[in-house]
């Protein structure tokens, strides 16, 4: 692995932070996107990572905006070199029953969680084809596989992620590009902390593993999938959910 550049969208989030750390530990040059560096205190986040021994870059970009992603790609490739690895991790929730959901809640989730995969990956896929190497991992969710109360928008976006993955896998296979999906279950982050406690406890009670997952357990799957040696693993969906939802 020759000093490859990895871009992680939403890399400063609960799961994203661990992805950045484990990729950096594995020898990648890692850059994360954030929407508003000042508001999200990216300088502080970066300093914390540095204190832990990880050098991680960041760039401001609203991944829901195609033109902003084009600018971001120029900036990242200018500063760090060609991007070999894209991890589409940025995601939000706007949970509410469909009969109460407004268009803003639908559109925000589809834009940030699904359109972003196109907006970001599109910027790098031609370069990957030219260089005959690329690794794309799209973060989906157990709830994209099975649906969930209050998540018509989120489940639709996350299910869409895997359709995107499967198509890109086929298109890229002869060009050294792989695309895979990681589908986390309930992972301990700010996103799941926001679920009402009684609801969250009821969900966790249904997890065969008997506990929530950890961000590290998601990051581990991603480092495995993006490795140079993982070329034949292509178009797969890897659930990391403590057996909450099993299928084949
Ligand atoms: N299973 C069974 N019944 C459910 C249910 C569930 N999961 N969720 C809600 N209900 C039922 C309630 O028991 C209630 O029934 P009664 O009317 O008979 O009392 C009814 O639906 C209404 O529920 P609420 O009173 O909770 O309604 P609400 O409008 O206040 O909230 C909700 C509904 C938004 C779905 C809320 O329950 C909620 O936030 N649920 C959690 C949704 C969730 O799992 N989100 C995942 C976020 S983390 C994430 O997305 C990461 C990832 O990838 C996993």
PDB file of C-alpha atoms and ligand atoms in Angstrom:
ATOM      1  CA  UNK A   1       0.000   0.000   0.000  1.00  0.00           C
ATOM      2  CA  UNK A   2       1.867   3.020  -1.322  1.00  0.00           C
ATOM      3  CA  UNK A   3       0.771   5.909   0.859  1.00  0.00           C
ATOM      4  CA  UNK A   4      -2.747   5.930  -0.527  1.00  0.00           C
ATOM      5  CA  UNK A   5      -5.061   8.878   0.086  1.00  0.00           C
ATOM      6  CA  UNK A   6      -8.380   8.101   1.765  1.00  0.00           C
ATOM      7  CA  UNK A   7     -11.274  10.566   1.897  1.00  0.00           C
ATOM      8  CA  UNK A   8     -13.877   9.962   4.593  1.00  0.00           C
ATOM      9  CA  UNK A   9     -17.037  12.049   4.438  1.00  0.00           C
ATOM     10  CA  UNK A  10     -18.371  12.963   7.853  1.00  0.00           C
ATOM     11  CA  UNK A  11     -15.142  11.642   9.291  1.00  0.00           C
ATOM     12  CA  UNK A  12     -15.501  13.723  12.444  1.00  0.00           C
ATOM     13  CA  UNK A  13     -18.695  11.911  13.506  1.00  0.00           C
ATOM     14  CA  UNK A  14     -18.961   9.025  15.939  1.00  0.00           C
ATOM     15  CA  UNK A  15     -18.294   6.266  13.426  1.00  0.00           C
ATOM     16  CA  UNK A  16     -16.268   8.483  11.080  1.00  0.00           C
ATOM     17  CA  UNK A  17     -13.680   9.348  13.715  1.00  0.00           C
ATOM     18  CA  UNK A  18     -12.833   5.686  14.254  1.00  0.00           C
ATOM     19  CA  UNK A  19     -12.688   5.106  10.504  1.00  0.00           C
ATOM     20  CA  UNK A  20     -10.196   7.975  10.153  1.00  0.00           C
ATOM     21  CA  UNK A  21      -8.090   6.677  13.025  1.00  0.00           C
ATOM     22  CA  UNK A  22      -7.947   3.093  11.818  1.00  0.00           C
ATOM     23  CA  UNK A  23      -7.171   4.116   8.233  1.00  0.00           C
ATOM     24  CA  UNK A  24      -4.406   6.412   9.457  1.00  0.00           C
ATOM     25  CA  UNK A  25      -3.041   3.600  11.638  1.00  0.00           C
ATOM     26  CA  UNK A  26      -3.045   1.355   8.559  1.00  0.00           C
ATOM     27  CA  UNK A  27      -0.853   3.871   6.705  1.00  0.00           C
ATOM     28  CA  UNK A  28      -3.351   5.868   4.638  1.00  0.00           C
ATOM     29  CA  UNK A  29      -3.167   9.639   4.270  1.00  0.00           C
ATOM     30  CA  UNK A  30      -6.624  10.496   5.604  1.00  0.00           C
ATOM     31  CA  UNK A  31      -8.768  13.549   4.921  1.00  0.00           C
ATOM     32  CA  UNK A  32     -12.267  14.116   6.256  1.00  0.00           C
ATOM     33  CA  UNK A  33     -14.999  16.425   5.058  1.00  0.00           C
ATOM     34  CA  UNK A  34     -17.086  18.540   7.403  1.00  0.00           C
ATOM     35  CA  UNK A  35     -19.827  21.059   6.717  1.00  0.00           C
ATOM     36  CA  UNK A  36     -18.656  23.921   8.921  1.00  0.00           C
ATOM     37  CA  UNK A  37     -15.164  23.575  10.379  1.00  0.00           C
ATOM     38  CA  UNK A  38     -15.583  26.369  12.902  1.00  0.00           C
ATOM     39  CA  UNK A  39     -18.982  25.297  14.178  1.00  0.00           C
ATOM     40  CA  UNK A  40     -17.918  21.659  14.359  1.00  0.00           C
ATOM     41  CA  UNK A  41     -14.550  22.614  15.909  1.00  0.00           C
ATOM     42  CA  UNK A  42     -12.478  20.669  13.403  1.00  0.00           C
ATOM     43  CA  UNK A  43      -9.273  22.282  14.624  1.00  0.00           C
ATOM     44  CA  UNK A  44      -9.970  20.884  18.091  1.00  0.00           C
ATOM     45  CA  UNK A  45     -10.955  17.511  16.642  1.00  0.00           C
ATOM     46  CA  UNK A  46      -7.757  17.417  14.590  1.00  0.00           C
ATOM     47  CA  UNK A  47      -5.652  18.335  17.631  1.00  0.00           C
ATOM     48  CA  UNK A  48      -7.254  15.517  19.639  1.00  0.00           C
ATOM     49  CA  UNK A  49      -6.399  13.043  16.878  1.00  0.00           C
ATOM     50  CA  UNK A  50      -2.851  14.396  16.730  1.00  0.00           C
ATOM     51  CA  UNK A  51      -2.486  13.903  20.482  1.00  0.00           C
ATOM     52  CA  UNK A  52      -3.531  10.291  19.908  1.00  0.00           C
ATOM     53  CA  UNK A  53      -0.858   9.952  17.204  1.00  0.00           C
ATOM     54  CA  UNK A  54      -2.956  10.380  14.043  1.00  0.00           C
ATOM     55  CA  UNK A  55      -2.377  13.037  11.369  1.00  0.00           C
ATOM     56  CA  UNK A  56      -5.731  13.689   9.722  1.00  0.00           C
ATOM     57  CA  UNK A  57      -6.590  16.504   7.320  1.00  0.00           C
ATOM     58  CA  UNK A  58      -9.968  18.148   6.862  1.00  0.00           C
ATOM     59  CA  UNK A  59     -11.771  20.127   4.221  1.00  0.00           C
ATOM     60  CA  UNK A  60     -15.090  21.967   4.368  1.00  0.00           C
ATOM     61  CA  UNK A  61     -17.699  20.641   1.989  1.00  0.00           C
ATOM     62  CA  UNK A  62     -21.444  20.167   2.044  1.00  0.00           C
ATOM     63  CA  UNK A  63     -21.625  16.715   0.487  1.00  0.00           C
ATOM     64  CA  UNK A  64     -25.268  17.316  -0.436  1.00  0.00           C
ATOM     65  CA  UNK A  65     -24.056  19.905  -2.981  1.00  0.00           C
ATOM     66  CA  UNK A  66     -22.517  18.553  -6.203  1.00  0.00           C
ATOM     67  CA  UNK A  67     -20.627  21.737  -7.112  1.00  0.00           C
ATOM     68  CA  UNK A  68     -19.184  22.015  -3.604  1.00  0.00           C
ATOM     69  CA  UNK A  69     -17.955  18.431  -3.971  1.00  0.00           C
ATOM     70  CA  UNK A  70     -16.245  19.291  -7.270  1.00  0.00           C
ATOM     71  CA  UNK A  71     -14.410  22.144  -5.524  1.00  0.00           C
ATOM     72  CA  UNK A  72     -13.552  19.915  -2.587  1.00  0.00           C
ATOM     73  CA  UNK A  73     -12.084  17.270  -4.898  1.00  0.00           C
ATOM     74  CA  UNK A  74      -9.792  19.840  -6.536  1.00  0.00           C
ATOM     75  CA  UNK A  75      -8.655  21.060  -3.145  1.00  0.00           C
ATOM     76  CA  UNK A  76      -8.039  17.593  -1.705  1.00  0.00           C
ATOM     77  CA  UNK A  77      -6.215  16.236  -4.755  1.00  0.00           C
ATOM     78  CA  UNK A  78      -4.163  19.451  -5.010  1.00  0.00           C
ATOM     79  CA  UNK A  79      -3.085  19.176  -1.406  1.00  0.00           C
ATOM     80  CA  UNK A  80      -2.832  15.421  -0.823  1.00  0.00           C
ATOM     81  CA  UNK A  81      -2.665  13.780  -4.252  1.00  0.00           C
ATOM     82  CA  UNK A  82      -5.059  11.453  -6.084  1.00  0.00           C
ATOM     83  CA  UNK A  83      -7.762   9.919  -3.926  1.00  0.00           C
ATOM     84  CA  UNK A  84      -7.696   6.105  -3.993  1.00  0.00           C
ATOM     85  CA  UNK A  85     -10.208   5.403  -1.247  1.00  0.00           C
ATOM     86  CA  UNK A  86     -13.596   7.028  -0.689  1.00  0.00           C
ATOM     87  CA  UNK A  87     -15.659   6.199   2.379  1.00  0.00           C
ATOM     88  CA  UNK A  88     -19.140   7.690   2.129  1.00  0.00           C
ATOM     89  CA  UNK A  89     -19.953   7.964   5.798  1.00  0.00           C
ATOM     90  CA  UNK A  90     -21.750  11.336   6.165  1.00  0.00           C
ATOM     91  CA  UNK A  91     -25.256  10.775   7.417  1.00  0.00           C
ATOM     92  CA  UNK A  92     -28.096  12.370   9.370  1.00  0.00           C
ATOM     93  CA  UNK A  93     -31.459  11.328  10.755  1.00  0.00           C
ATOM     94  CA  UNK A  94     -34.779  13.179  10.796  1.00  0.00           C
ATOM     95  CA  UNK A  95     -36.850  10.434  12.394  1.00  0.00           C
ATOM     96  CA  UNK A  96     -40.620  10.765  12.355  1.00  0.00           C
ATOM     97  CA  UNK A  97     -43.567   8.699  11.176  1.00  0.00           C
ATOM     98  CA  UNK A  98     -44.339   9.161   7.486  1.00  0.00           C
ATOM     99  CA  UNK A  99     -47.749  10.639   8.279  1.00  0.00           C
ATOM    100  CA  UNK A 100     -45.944  13.454  10.108  1.00  0.00           C
ATOM    101  CA  UNK A 101     -42.906  13.775   7.803  1.00  0.00           C
ATOM    102  CA  UNK A 102     -42.546  16.998   5.830  1.00  0.00           C
ATOM    103  CA  UNK A 103     -40.698  17.403   2.553  1.00  0.00           C
ATOM    104  CA  UNK A 104     -37.776  19.103   4.296  1.00  0.00           C
ATOM    105  CA  UNK A 105     -37.147  16.021   6.473  1.00  0.00           C
ATOM    106  CA  UNK A 106     -37.375  13.734   3.456  1.00  0.00           C
ATOM    107  CA  UNK A 107     -35.128  15.863   1.245  1.00  0.00           C
ATOM    108  CA  UNK A 108     -32.470  16.545   3.874  1.00  0.00           C
ATOM    109  CA  UNK A 109     -31.967  12.843   4.558  1.00  0.00           C
ATOM    110  CA  UNK A 110     -31.986  11.794   0.907  1.00  0.00           C
ATOM    111  CA  UNK A 111     -29.558  14.608   0.012  1.00  0.00           C
ATOM    112  CA  UNK A 112     -27.052  14.061   2.797  1.00  0.00           C
ATOM    113  CA  UNK A 113     -27.269  10.264   3.039  1.00  0.00           C
ATOM    114  CA  UNK A 114     -27.723   9.219  -0.593  1.00  0.00           C
ATOM    115  CA  UNK A 115     -27.105  12.025  -3.092  1.00  0.00           C
ATOM    116  CA  UNK A 116     -23.790  12.597  -1.332  1.00  0.00           C
ATOM    117  CA  UNK A 117     -22.520   9.191  -2.487  1.00  0.00           C
ATOM    118  CA  UNK A 118     -23.003  10.288  -6.090  1.00  0.00           C
ATOM    119  CA  UNK A 119     -21.796  13.856  -5.497  1.00  0.00           C
ATOM    120  CA  UNK A 120     -18.550  12.697  -3.885  1.00  0.00           C
ATOM    121  CA  UNK A 121     -17.725   9.449  -5.684  1.00  0.00           C
ATOM    122  CA  UNK A 122     -18.394  10.989  -9.099  1.00  0.00           C
ATOM    123  CA  UNK A 123     -15.504  13.412  -8.517  1.00  0.00           C
ATOM    124  CA  UNK A 124     -12.966  10.628  -8.087  1.00  0.00           C
ATOM    125  CA  UNK A 125     -14.141   7.703 -10.171  1.00  0.00           C
ATOM    126  CA  UNK A 126     -12.588   8.834 -13.456  1.00  0.00           C
ATOM    127  CA  UNK A 127      -9.175   9.169 -11.799  1.00  0.00           C
ATOM    128  CA  UNK A 128      -9.595   5.741 -10.222  1.00  0.00           C
ATOM    129  CA  UNK A 129     -10.376   4.250 -13.641  1.00  0.00           C
ATOM    130  CA  UNK A 130      -7.315   5.902 -15.171  1.00  0.00           C
ATOM    131  CA  UNK A 131      -5.044   4.683 -12.396  1.00  0.00           C
ATOM    132  CA  UNK A 132      -6.759   1.270 -12.352  1.00  0.00           C
ATOM    133  CA  UNK A 133      -7.224   1.363  -8.620  1.00  0.00           C
ATOM    134  CA  UNK A 134     -10.040   2.503  -6.381  1.00  0.00           C
ATOM    135  CA  UNK A 135     -11.859   1.506  -3.221  1.00  0.00           C
ATOM    136  CA  UNK A 136     -15.296   2.862  -2.374  1.00  0.00           C
ATOM    137  CA  UNK A 137     -17.173   1.933   0.786  1.00  0.00           C
ATOM    138  CA  UNK A 138     -20.692   3.179   1.332  1.00  0.00           C
ATOM    139  CA  UNK A 139     -22.156   3.260   4.823  1.00  0.00           C
ATOM    140  CA  UNK A 140     -25.697   1.931   4.880  1.00  0.00           C
ATOM    141  CA  UNK A 141     -27.666   0.658   7.867  1.00  0.00           C
ATOM    142  CA  UNK A 142     -29.502  -2.345   9.221  1.00  0.00           C
ATOM    143  CA  UNK A 143     -32.575  -0.157   8.852  1.00  0.00           C
ATOM    144  CA  UNK A 144     -31.975   0.152   5.117  1.00  0.00           C
ATOM    145  CA  UNK A 145     -32.182  -3.652   4.982  1.00  0.00           C
ATOM    146  CA  UNK A 146     -35.260  -4.139   7.144  1.00  0.00           C
ATOM    147  CA  UNK A 147     -37.000  -0.746   7.484  1.00  0.00           C
ATOM    148  CA  UNK A 148     -37.716   0.944  10.786  1.00  0.00           C
ATOM    149  CA  UNK A 149     -40.509   2.878  12.445  1.00  0.00           C
ATOM    150  CA  UNK A 150     -39.879   6.606  11.912  1.00  0.00           C
ATOM    151  CA  UNK A 151     -37.242   6.118   9.221  1.00  0.00           C
ATOM    152  CA  UNK A 152     -38.940   6.018   5.806  1.00  0.00           C
ATOM    153  CA  UNK A 153     -36.476   8.674   4.619  1.00  0.00           C
ATOM    154  CA  UNK A 154     -33.386   7.148   6.232  1.00  0.00           C
ATOM    155  CA  UNK A 155     -34.199   3.561   5.235  1.00  0.00           C
ATOM    156  CA  UNK A 156     -34.880   4.642   1.646  1.00  0.00           C
ATOM    157  CA  UNK A 157     -31.535   6.447   1.451  1.00  0.00           C
ATOM    158  CA  UNK A 158     -29.606   3.602   3.048  1.00  0.00           C
ATOM    159  CA  UNK A 159     -31.234   0.962   0.826  1.00  0.00           C
ATOM    160  CA  UNK A 160     -30.354   3.190  -2.136  1.00  0.00           C
ATOM    161  CA  UNK A 161     -26.716   3.178  -1.074  1.00  0.00           C
ATOM    162  CA  UNK A 162     -26.421  -0.507  -1.804  1.00  0.00           C
ATOM    163  CA  UNK A 163     -27.980  -0.172  -5.254  1.00  0.00           C
ATOM    164  CA  UNK A 164     -25.314   2.411  -5.958  1.00  0.00           C
ATOM    165  CA  UNK A 165     -22.639   0.082  -4.579  1.00  0.00           C
ATOM    166  CA  UNK A 166     -23.705  -2.891  -6.702  1.00  0.00           C
ATOM    167  CA  UNK A 167     -23.724  -0.875  -9.921  1.00  0.00           C
ATOM    168  CA  UNK A 168     -20.364   0.750  -9.287  1.00  0.00           C
ATOM    169  CA  UNK A 169     -18.893  -2.657  -8.400  1.00  0.00           C
ATOM    170  CA  UNK A 170     -19.850  -4.018 -11.805  1.00  0.00           C
ATOM    171  CA  UNK A 171     -18.647  -0.943 -13.668  1.00  0.00           C
ATOM    172  CA  UNK A 172     -15.337  -0.809 -11.833  1.00  0.00           C
ATOM    173  CA  UNK A 173     -14.384  -4.467 -11.539  1.00  0.00           C
ATOM    174  CA  UNK A 174     -12.158  -4.536 -14.622  1.00  0.00           C
ATOM    175  CA  UNK A 175     -10.566  -1.239 -13.677  1.00  0.00           C
ATOM    176  CA  UNK A 176      -9.296  -2.301 -10.260  1.00  0.00           C
ATOM    177  CA  UNK A 177     -12.132  -0.475  -8.510  1.00  0.00           C
ATOM    178  CA  UNK A 178     -14.239  -2.096  -5.833  1.00  0.00           C
ATOM    179  CA  UNK A 179     -17.396  -0.791  -4.193  1.00  0.00           C
ATOM    180  CA  UNK A 180     -18.839  -2.355  -1.079  1.00  0.00           C
ATOM    181  CA  UNK A 181     -21.421  -1.474   1.540  1.00  0.00           C
ATOM    182  CA  UNK A 182     -21.039  -1.714   5.288  1.00  0.00           C
ATOM    183  CA  UNK A 183     -24.397  -1.824   7.080  1.00  0.00           C
ATOM    184  CA  UNK A 184     -24.031  -0.980  10.766  1.00  0.00           C
ATOM    185  CA  UNK A 185     -26.600  -1.932  13.345  1.00  0.00           C
ATOM    186  CA  UNK A 186     -27.134   0.214  16.451  1.00  0.00           C
ATOM    187  CA  UNK A 187     -23.728   1.702  17.227  1.00  0.00           C
ATOM    188  CA  UNK A 188     -22.938   3.825  20.261  1.00  0.00           C
ATOM    189  CA  UNK A 189     -22.735   7.369  18.891  1.00  0.00           C
ATOM    190  CA  UNK A 190     -24.460  10.734  19.271  1.00  0.00           C
ATOM    191  CA  UNK A 191     -26.946   9.594  16.613  1.00  0.00           C
ATOM    192  CA  UNK A 192     -28.191   6.655  18.660  1.00  0.00           C
ATOM    193  CA  UNK A 193     -27.904   8.663  21.908  1.00  0.00           C
ATOM    194  CA  UNK A 194     -30.599  10.901  20.387  1.00  0.00           C
ATOM    195  CA  UNK A 195     -33.130   8.036  20.302  1.00  0.00           C
ATOM    196  CA  UNK A 196     -35.536   8.315  23.263  1.00  0.00           C
ATOM    197  CA  UNK A 197     -34.032   6.141  26.006  1.00  0.00           C
ATOM    198  CA  UNK A 198     -37.008   3.804  26.441  1.00  0.00           C
ATOM    199  CA  UNK A 199     -37.166   3.235  22.680  1.00  0.00           C
ATOM    200  CA  UNK A 200     -33.414   2.619  22.487  1.00  0.00           C
ATOM    201  CA  UNK A 201     -33.527   0.137  25.374  1.00  0.00           C
ATOM    202  CA  UNK A 202     -36.331  -1.767  23.667  1.00  0.00           C
ATOM    203  CA  UNK A 203     -34.299  -1.954  20.451  1.00  0.00           C
ATOM    204  CA  UNK A 204     -31.106  -3.075  22.187  1.00  0.00           C
ATOM    205  CA  UNK A 205     -33.100  -5.773  23.986  1.00  0.00           C
ATOM    206  CA  UNK A 206     -33.756  -7.295  20.553  1.00  0.00           C
ATOM    207  CA  UNK A 207     -30.085  -7.426  19.545  1.00  0.00           C
ATOM    208  CA  UNK A 208     -28.870 -11.036  19.859  1.00  0.00           C
ATOM    209  CA  UNK A 209     -25.427  -9.748  20.875  1.00  0.00           C
ATOM    210  CA  UNK A 210     -27.125  -8.120  23.871  1.00  0.00           C
ATOM    211  CA  UNK A 211     -25.402  -4.773  23.401  1.00  0.00           C
ATOM    212  CA  UNK A 212     -24.875  -1.899  21.024  1.00  0.00           C
ATOM    213  CA  UNK A 213     -21.933  -1.960  18.639  1.00  0.00           C
ATOM    214  CA  UNK A 214     -18.870   0.239  18.901  1.00  0.00           C
ATOM    215  CA  UNK A 215     -17.564   2.602  16.193  1.00  0.00           C
ATOM    216  CA  UNK A 216     -14.293   0.631  16.215  1.00  0.00           C
ATOM    217  CA  UNK A 217     -16.213  -2.439  15.088  1.00  0.00           C
ATOM    218  CA  UNK A 218     -17.437  -0.607  11.985  1.00  0.00           C
ATOM    219  CA  UNK A 219     -14.028   0.882  11.197  1.00  0.00           C
ATOM    220  CA  UNK A 220     -12.472  -2.573  11.281  1.00  0.00           C
ATOM    221  CA  UNK A 221     -14.774  -3.719   8.455  1.00  0.00           C
ATOM    222  CA  UNK A 222     -13.846  -0.706   6.364  1.00  0.00           C
ATOM    223  CA  UNK A 223     -10.088  -1.125   6.723  1.00  0.00           C
ATOM    224  CA  UNK A 224     -10.528  -4.735   5.597  1.00  0.00           C
ATOM    225  CA  UNK A 225     -12.600  -3.811   2.539  1.00  0.00           C
ATOM    226  CA  UNK A 226     -10.333  -1.031   1.269  1.00  0.00           C
ATOM    227  CA  UNK A 227      -7.109  -3.050   1.474  1.00  0.00           C
ATOM    228  CA  UNK A 228      -5.242  -3.535  -1.794  1.00  0.00           C
ATOM    229  CA  UNK A 229      -5.600  -7.298  -1.221  1.00  0.00           C
ATOM    230  CA  UNK A 230      -9.424  -7.116  -1.085  1.00  0.00           C
ATOM    231  CA  UNK A 231      -9.897  -6.639  -4.834  1.00  0.00           C
ATOM    232  CA  UNK A 232     -12.110  -9.692  -5.325  1.00  0.00           C
ATOM    233  CA  UNK A 233     -14.530  -8.593  -2.597  1.00  0.00           C
ATOM    234  CA  UNK A 234     -16.708  -6.400  -4.740  1.00  0.00           C
ATOM    235  CA  UNK A 235     -20.386  -5.453  -4.614  1.00  0.00           C
ATOM    236  CA  UNK A 236     -20.822  -6.977  -1.160  1.00  0.00           C
ATOM    237  CA  UNK A 237     -22.867  -5.774   1.776  1.00  0.00           C
ATOM    238  CA  UNK A 238     -21.225  -6.502   5.094  1.00  0.00           C
ATOM    239  CA  UNK A 239     -23.605  -6.283   8.048  1.00  0.00           C
ATOM    240  CA  UNK A 240     -22.024  -5.310  11.372  1.00  0.00           C
ATOM    241  CA  UNK A 241     -25.064  -5.503  13.593  1.00  0.00           C
ATOM    242  CA  UNK A 242     -24.632  -8.074  16.379  1.00  0.00           C
ATOM    243  CA  UNK A 243     -27.019 -10.395  14.449  1.00  0.00           C
ATOM    244  CA  UNK A 244     -29.928  -7.918  14.775  1.00  0.00           C
ATOM    245  CA  UNK A 245     -30.854  -8.711  11.183  1.00  0.00           C
ATOM    246  CA  UNK A 246     -29.546 -11.797   9.428  1.00  0.00           C
ATOM    247  CA  UNK A 247     -29.984 -12.712   5.777  1.00  0.00           C
ATOM    248  CA  UNK A 248     -28.203 -14.258   2.839  1.00  0.00           C
TER     249      UNK A 248
HETATM  250  N1  LIG B   1     -41.691  -1.078  17.339  1.00  0.00           N
HETATM  251  C1  LIG B   1     -42.990  -1.204  17.683  1.00  0.00           C
HETATM  252  N2  LIG B   1     -43.785  -0.155  17.893  1.00  0.00           N
HETATM  253  C2  LIG B   1     -43.262   1.070  17.764  1.00  0.00           C
HETATM  254  C3  LIG B   1     -41.935   1.276  17.416  1.00  0.00           C
HETATM  255  C4  LIG B   1     -41.141   0.137  17.214  1.00  0.00           C
HETATM  256  N3  LIG B   1     -39.825   0.242  16.864  1.00  0.00           N
HETATM  257  N4  LIG B   1     -41.698   2.591  17.346  1.00  0.00           N
HETATM  258  C5  LIG B   1     -42.834   3.209  17.672  1.00  0.00           C
HETATM  259  N5  LIG B   1     -43.798   2.291  17.930  1.00  0.00           N
HETATM  260  C6  LIG B   1     -45.170   2.512  18.342  1.00  0.00           C
HETATM  261  C7  LIG B   1     -45.192   3.025  19.782  1.00  0.00           C
HETATM  262  O1  LIG B   1     -45.158   1.945  20.700  1.00  0.00           O
HETATM  263  C8  LIG B   1     -46.493   3.784  19.837  1.00  0.00           C
HETATM  264  O2  LIG B   1     -47.550   2.871  19.981  1.00  0.00           O
HETATM  265  P1  LIG B   1     -48.911   3.304  20.735  1.00  0.00           P
HETATM  266  O3  LIG B   1     -49.484   4.434  19.945  1.00  0.00           O
HETATM  267  O4  LIG B   1     -49.710   2.057  20.718  1.00  0.00           O
HETATM  268  O5  LIG B   1     -48.468   3.734  22.109  1.00  0.00           O
HETATM  269  C9  LIG B   1     -46.593   4.389  18.451  1.00  0.00           C
HETATM  270  O6  LIG B   1     -45.743   3.580  17.597  1.00  0.00           O
HETATM  271  C10 LIG B   1     -46.131   5.827  18.437  1.00  0.00           C
HETATM  272  O7  LIG B   1     -44.786   5.868  18.953  1.00  0.00           O
HETATM  273  P2  LIG B   1     -44.207   7.152  19.674  1.00  0.00           P
HETATM  274  O8  LIG B   1     -45.118   7.579  20.782  1.00  0.00           O
HETATM  275  O9  LIG B   1     -42.780   6.898  20.031  1.00  0.00           O
HETATM  276  O10 LIG B   1     -44.356   8.222  18.483  1.00  0.00           O
HETATM  277  P3  LIG B   1     -43.470   9.450  18.159  1.00  0.00           P
HETATM  278  O11 LIG B   1     -44.142  10.113  17.002  1.00  0.00           O
HETATM  279  O12 LIG B   1     -43.201  10.269  19.382  1.00  0.00           O
HETATM  280  O13 LIG B   1     -42.035   8.851  17.708  1.00  0.00           O
HETATM  281  C11 LIG B   1     -40.526   7.565  16.413  1.00  0.00           C
HETATM  282  C12 LIG B   1     -41.983   7.837  16.736  1.00  0.00           C
HETATM  283  C13 LIG B   1     -39.908   8.781  15.718  1.00  0.00           C
HETATM  284  C14 LIG B   1     -40.507   6.359  15.487  1.00  0.00           C
HETATM  285  C15 LIG B   1     -39.743   7.286  17.734  1.00  0.00           C
HETATM  286  O14 LIG B   1     -40.341   6.175  18.388  1.00  0.00           O
HETATM  287  C16 LIG B   1     -38.283   6.979  17.482  1.00  0.00           C
HETATM  288  O15 LIG B   1     -37.442   7.871  17.445  1.00  0.00           O
HETATM  289  N6  LIG B   1     -37.933   5.693  17.311  1.00  0.00           N
HETATM  290  C17 LIG B   1     -36.563   5.276  17.034  1.00  0.00           C
HETATM  291  C18 LIG B   1     -36.355   5.187  15.545  1.00  0.00           C
HETATM  292  C19 LIG B   1     -34.972   4.617  15.298  1.00  0.00           C
HETATM  293  O16 LIG B   1     -34.709   3.449  15.591  1.00  0.00           O
HETATM  294  N7  LIG B   1     -34.076   5.424  14.762  1.00  0.00           N
HETATM  295  C20 LIG B   1     -32.723   5.000  14.550  1.00  0.00           C
HETATM  296  C21 LIG B   1     -31.813   6.176  14.780  1.00  0.00           C
HETATM  297  S1  LIG B   1     -30.096   5.660  14.818  1.00  0.00           S
HETATM  298  C22 LIG B   1     -29.764   5.327  13.233  1.00  0.00           C
HETATM  299  O17 LIG B   1     -30.498   5.604  12.332  1.00  0.00           O
HETATM  300  C23 LIG B   1     -28.462   4.627  12.997  1.00  0.00           C
HETATM  301  C24 LIG B   1     -28.665   3.344  12.320  1.00  0.00           C
HETATM  302  O18 LIG B   1     -28.336   3.207  11.164  1.00  0.00           O
HETATM  303  C25 LIG B   1     -29.266   2.210  13.063  1.00  0.00           C
END
